[in-house]
């Protein structure tokens, strides 16, 4: 058996309200401290009889009432039972409780109780005295409880409650008693001796005494007489006695019946017979016969009177009962009508309150809506003013951002120029320091002359691993280390056939040229003929454009900056006095980049140009350089604008690429009449404008 079933406490109660409450209260007090218990209230439901109706006067015949009245009476009785059970449930308070109605037909109550214990598996049963009374007479209630106590299964604990106390059945000297825990008798019941048994015992006792006292009499005649009397009259007396008893004790209860004090009407006469022991049996029989006849006549008269009175009384009681029931029905209907009327009044009042609240809320909503409309108009005006101010602020912000970007570009350019100037100043300082210990050329070209040993030492005797490459081709330039710094040593081609005088003239020309975007000449060596140049860490622009594996790609902003720097150097050469210097080949291979990716031009002043060379050639070279920077490749046989846009992809903004391409095409067509005003300075200005737009 699981834990849930063992925690169920079954309480059997009857129709006695006081006994039921006392029994249930005892069970609640006993198991109140136990957790997880539930109370099951057992209540016997009797199948109603169609022949009789139970009223306040007892059981009355149902043939005198109509079906509607009978149904009303039964419903009223069921309502009383339901109210009683609800009171039992309410008494349990917070402890879980439920009712279990047991239908009973003609089976004895003690047998039905044992069937319930076995069928429901009841382990704890608390039973009150009133549970047995509706089915059997009160004289047998204790006997039924004792029967249940003796025949219950071992797994069931039975608790019998009488008057709110637990009692236990005891059998002493042939009588059943109910005792509490202190041994006090609460109720008792003797095995009642019938009048027939009592009479037989008395007559047999008297017969034995008479035989001992009157030995002279014939024992056969005496015994025959007494047996004949016993045979003829004892049964009749017993029947009369039961009829007399049935008139007053037909429907009894435990509180009214008292079997211990019951005395039959014949008993005094037998006592009188016992006292007069000296009389003969015939005299005794005569006395008994007279008294019996007298009792019989009295019984007949009383029975007739009682019968008439019972009929009258039953009719009167039935009328009173019908009136009382009708009065109760009317009172019940009246109370229900009053209750319904009060409920309707409450509902009407509640609905009126709701309507008033709704009206008030509607008025408040109207006022709130009006205020919200005013607030909406005010906010719309403020929003319009804010939009105007916002547009003004946007315009100002755009101007401020444009000025800021321009200022940042200027700052960047000035920072770059500052770095270049600082490096040049350091270079000049070092050059001035070493000028004291160097041999200066007589024509004062300003260049330091190095010996052959210096050049061999700097280049590790012209080691091949120090030879520099240009586009994967070996050049005649070596990397050297002179005067504690890196330098590029360019060996002059012997095929040029430069004489010593021409070489010195070139040196004088190079010594007078300096510009931040021109590769500086640091010195020379007469034998072998070579120039010591500024070392450019990032090589030529051609190497960077053609090499796809460089860690740092050149952005379109850097490419425009390189073009501007090349234009700056070319403009310086073209404006050189007394005679402009024409480079003729400002290609990506002749543009070197230092450690900071600053562009510088090489190859100027050594190769003399033809007399036909002019500034226009440098302008066309600038246009070609712009195409190189735009596409990233050098072999441009035919200019196809659509192909160029396909090649640049997403590296360039489309509008910037269009402007750079247009500028390159104008530089390459400088001889046209529409481009006569083009100059390197103009190109540099337009590149600066394009750079600003791109930012």
Short mmCIF file of C-alpha atoms in Angstrom, two decimals, residues 434-613:
data_model
loop_
_atom_site.label_atom_id
_atom_site.label_comp_id
_atom_site.label_asym_id
_atom_site.label_seq_id
_atom_site.Cartn_x
_atom_site.Cartn_y
_atom_site.Cartn_z
CA UNK A 434 82.93 66.39 -43.37
CA UNK A 435 83.77 69.17 -45.80
CA UNK A 436 86.86 70.14 -43.79
CA UNK A 437 88.53 66.80 -44.28
CA UNK A 438 87.53 66.32 -47.89
CA UNK A 439 89.08 67.44 -51.04
CA UNK A 440 86.90 69.89 -52.89
CA UNK A 441 87.08 70.29 -56.61
CA UNK A 442 88.77 73.41 -57.77
CA UNK A 443 85.71 74.57 -59.65
CA UNK A 444 83.74 74.58 -56.36
CA UNK A 445 80.94 72.21 -57.47
CA UNK A 446 80.19 71.42 -53.83
CA UNK A 447 80.43 67.64 -54.25
CA UNK A 448 82.73 65.39 -52.30
CA UNK A 449 85.26 63.38 -54.23
CA UNK A 450 85.79 59.78 -53.12
CA UNK A 451 88.78 57.63 -53.92
CA UNK A 452 88.70 54.33 -55.69
CA UNK A 453 89.46 52.59 -52.40
CA UNK A 454 86.42 54.24 -50.81
CA UNK A 455 84.17 53.00 -53.59
CA UNK A 456 85.62 49.47 -53.53
CA UNK A 457 85.28 49.32 -49.75
CA UNK A 458 81.70 50.60 -49.86
CA UNK A 459 80.59 48.09 -52.52
CA UNK A 460 82.68 45.16 -51.24
CA UNK A 461 84.66 45.32 -54.47
CA UNK A 462 81.44 45.66 -56.51
CA UNK A 463 79.84 42.53 -55.03
CA UNK A 464 77.00 41.12 -57.08
CA UNK A 465 74.74 40.70 -54.07
CA UNK A 466 74.89 44.49 -53.61
CA UNK A 467 73.92 45.17 -57.25
CA UNK A 468 70.44 46.63 -57.47
CA UNK A 469 67.77 45.38 -59.84
CA UNK A 470 65.23 47.31 -61.86
CA UNK A 471 62.16 45.30 -62.99
CA UNK A 472 64.06 42.03 -62.37
CA UNK A 473 66.97 43.26 -64.55
CA UNK A 474 70.42 43.97 -63.18
CA UNK A 475 71.42 47.62 -63.26
CA UNK A 476 74.76 49.42 -62.94
CA UNK A 477 73.87 50.72 -59.48
CA UNK A 478 75.32 49.22 -56.30
CA UNK A 479 74.28 49.64 -52.74
CA UNK A 480 77.11 50.96 -50.58
CA UNK A 481 77.85 52.12 -47.07
CA UNK A 482 79.77 55.43 -46.98
CA UNK A 483 80.18 57.91 -44.15
CA UNK A 484 78.10 55.78 -41.77
CA UNK A 485 75.04 55.83 -44.04
CA UNK A 486 73.58 53.97 -46.99
CA UNK A 487 74.22 55.33 -50.47
CA UNK A 488 73.59 54.35 -54.08
CA UNK A 489 76.75 54.20 -56.22
CA UNK A 490 75.95 54.54 -59.91
CA UNK A 491 78.66 53.47 -62.34
CA UNK A 492 78.68 55.66 -65.49
CA UNK A 493 78.51 53.83 -68.79
CA UNK A 494 81.89 53.88 -70.52
CA UNK A 495 80.15 53.90 -73.85
CA UNK A 496 79.08 57.47 -73.27
CA UNK A 497 82.65 58.58 -73.94
CA UNK A 498 82.63 61.41 -71.41
CA UNK A 499 85.90 63.28 -71.22
CA UNK A 500 87.24 64.58 -67.96
CA UNK A 501 86.14 68.11 -68.82
CA UNK A 502 82.59 67.01 -69.74
CA UNK A 503 82.41 64.95 -66.58
CA UNK A 504 83.45 67.93 -64.46
CA UNK A 505 80.92 70.13 -66.27
CA UNK A 506 78.18 67.64 -65.44
CA UNK A 507 79.34 67.60 -61.84
CA UNK A 508 79.21 71.40 -61.62
CA UNK A 509 75.67 71.30 -63.00
CA UNK A 510 74.54 68.57 -60.59
CA UNK A 511 76.13 70.29 -57.63
CA UNK A 512 73.98 73.37 -58.16
CA UNK A 513 70.68 71.42 -58.35
CA UNK A 514 68.70 70.54 -55.19
CA UNK A 515 65.01 69.87 -54.74
CA UNK A 516 63.03 67.73 -52.25
CA UNK A 517 61.69 65.60 -55.10
CA UNK A 518 64.98 65.15 -56.95
CA UNK A 519 67.46 62.43 -56.02
CA UNK A 520 70.37 64.23 -54.32
CA UNK A 521 73.99 63.74 -55.56
CA UNK A 522 76.28 63.24 -52.53
CA UNK A 523 79.65 62.87 -54.29
CA UNK A 524 81.65 61.36 -57.14
CA UNK A 525 84.72 59.36 -58.06
CA UNK A 526 86.89 60.23 -61.05
CA UNK A 527 88.38 56.77 -61.55
CA UNK A 528 86.32 54.79 -62.06
CA UNK A 529 83.69 57.36 -63.05
CA UNK A 530 80.71 57.00 -60.72
CA UNK A 531 78.27 59.10 -58.74
CA UNK A 532 77.39 58.67 -55.07
CA UNK A 533 73.62 59.26 -54.83
CA UNK A 534 71.00 59.36 -52.07
CA UNK A 535 69.80 55.80 -51.30
CA UNK A 536 66.05 55.24 -51.96
CA UNK A 537 64.82 52.39 -49.72
CA UNK A 538 61.62 51.47 -51.63
CA UNK A 539 63.14 51.31 -55.09
CA UNK A 540 61.51 52.54 -58.27
CA UNK A 541 57.84 53.26 -58.87
CA UNK A 542 57.85 50.76 -61.72
CA UNK A 543 58.86 47.94 -59.39
CA UNK A 544 56.04 48.79 -57.00
CA UNK A 545 53.37 49.10 -59.71
CA UNK A 546 54.29 45.85 -61.43
CA UNK A 547 54.92 43.78 -58.30
CA UNK A 548 51.64 42.28 -56.97
CA UNK A 549 53.13 40.63 -53.89
CA UNK A 550 54.06 43.72 -51.91
CA UNK A 551 52.85 43.86 -48.38
CA UNK A 552 51.74 47.48 -48.62
CA UNK A 553 49.69 48.33 -51.72
CA UNK A 554 49.67 51.89 -53.02
CA UNK A 555 46.27 53.51 -52.59
CA UNK A 556 44.79 55.91 -55.09
CA UNK A 557 45.47 58.78 -52.67
CA UNK A 558 49.20 57.88 -52.58
CA UNK A 559 49.29 57.65 -56.36
CA UNK A 560 47.86 61.14 -56.77
CA UNK A 561 50.34 62.40 -54.17
CA UNK A 562 53.25 60.78 -56.09
CA UNK A 563 52.03 62.44 -59.31
CA UNK A 564 51.92 65.82 -57.53
CA UNK A 565 55.45 65.32 -56.15
CA UNK A 566 56.78 64.33 -59.62
CA UNK A 567 55.13 67.42 -61.11
CA UNK A 568 56.78 69.49 -58.38
CA UNK A 569 60.24 68.14 -59.29
CA UNK A 570 59.63 68.44 -63.04
CA UNK A 571 58.43 72.00 -62.63
CA UNK A 572 61.63 72.84 -60.77
CA UNK A 573 63.75 71.38 -63.61
CA UNK A 574 61.79 73.13 -66.35
CA UNK A 575 62.09 76.45 -64.53
CA UNK A 576 65.81 76.09 -63.84
CA UNK A 577 67.98 79.14 -64.74
CA UNK A 578 69.76 80.12 -66.78
CA UNK A 579 68.55 77.28 -68.98
CA UNK A 580 65.60 74.89 -68.37
CA UNK A 581 66.49 71.26 -67.82
CA UNK A 582 64.40 68.91 -69.90
CA UNK A 583 64.22 65.38 -68.48
CA UNK A 584 62.39 63.78 -71.44
CA UNK A 585 61.98 60.42 -69.58
CA UNK A 586 60.02 60.88 -66.29
CA UNK A 587 58.88 57.27 -66.50
CA UNK A 588 58.09 55.04 -63.46
CA UNK A 589 61.58 53.51 -63.73
CA UNK A 590 63.16 56.96 -63.19
CA UNK A 591 60.97 57.77 -60.17
CA UNK A 592 62.33 56.42 -56.87
CA UNK A 593 60.62 56.21 -53.47
CA UNK A 594 62.41 56.75 -50.18
CA UNK A 595 61.67 55.19 -46.80
CA UNK A 596 58.50 57.34 -46.40
CA UNK A 597 57.32 56.71 -49.99
CA UNK A 598 58.28 60.25 -51.01
CA UNK A 599 58.78 60.38 -54.80
CA UNK A 600 62.10 61.66 -56.20
CA UNK A 601 63.25 61.91 -59.83
CA UNK A 602 66.57 60.50 -61.00
CA UNK A 603 68.47 60.59 -64.32
CA UNK A 604 68.51 64.33 -64.84
CA UNK A 605 71.55 66.37 -65.97
CA UNK A 606 73.66 63.46 -67.25
CA UNK A 607 72.14 62.74 -70.64
CA UNK A 608 71.94 65.73 -72.90
CA UNK A 609 68.72 66.19 -74.83
CA UNK A 610 68.42 67.21 -78.41
CA UNK A 611 67.75 70.77 -79.32
CA UNK A 612 64.29 69.70 -80.41
CA UNK A 613 63.39 68.71 -76.82
#
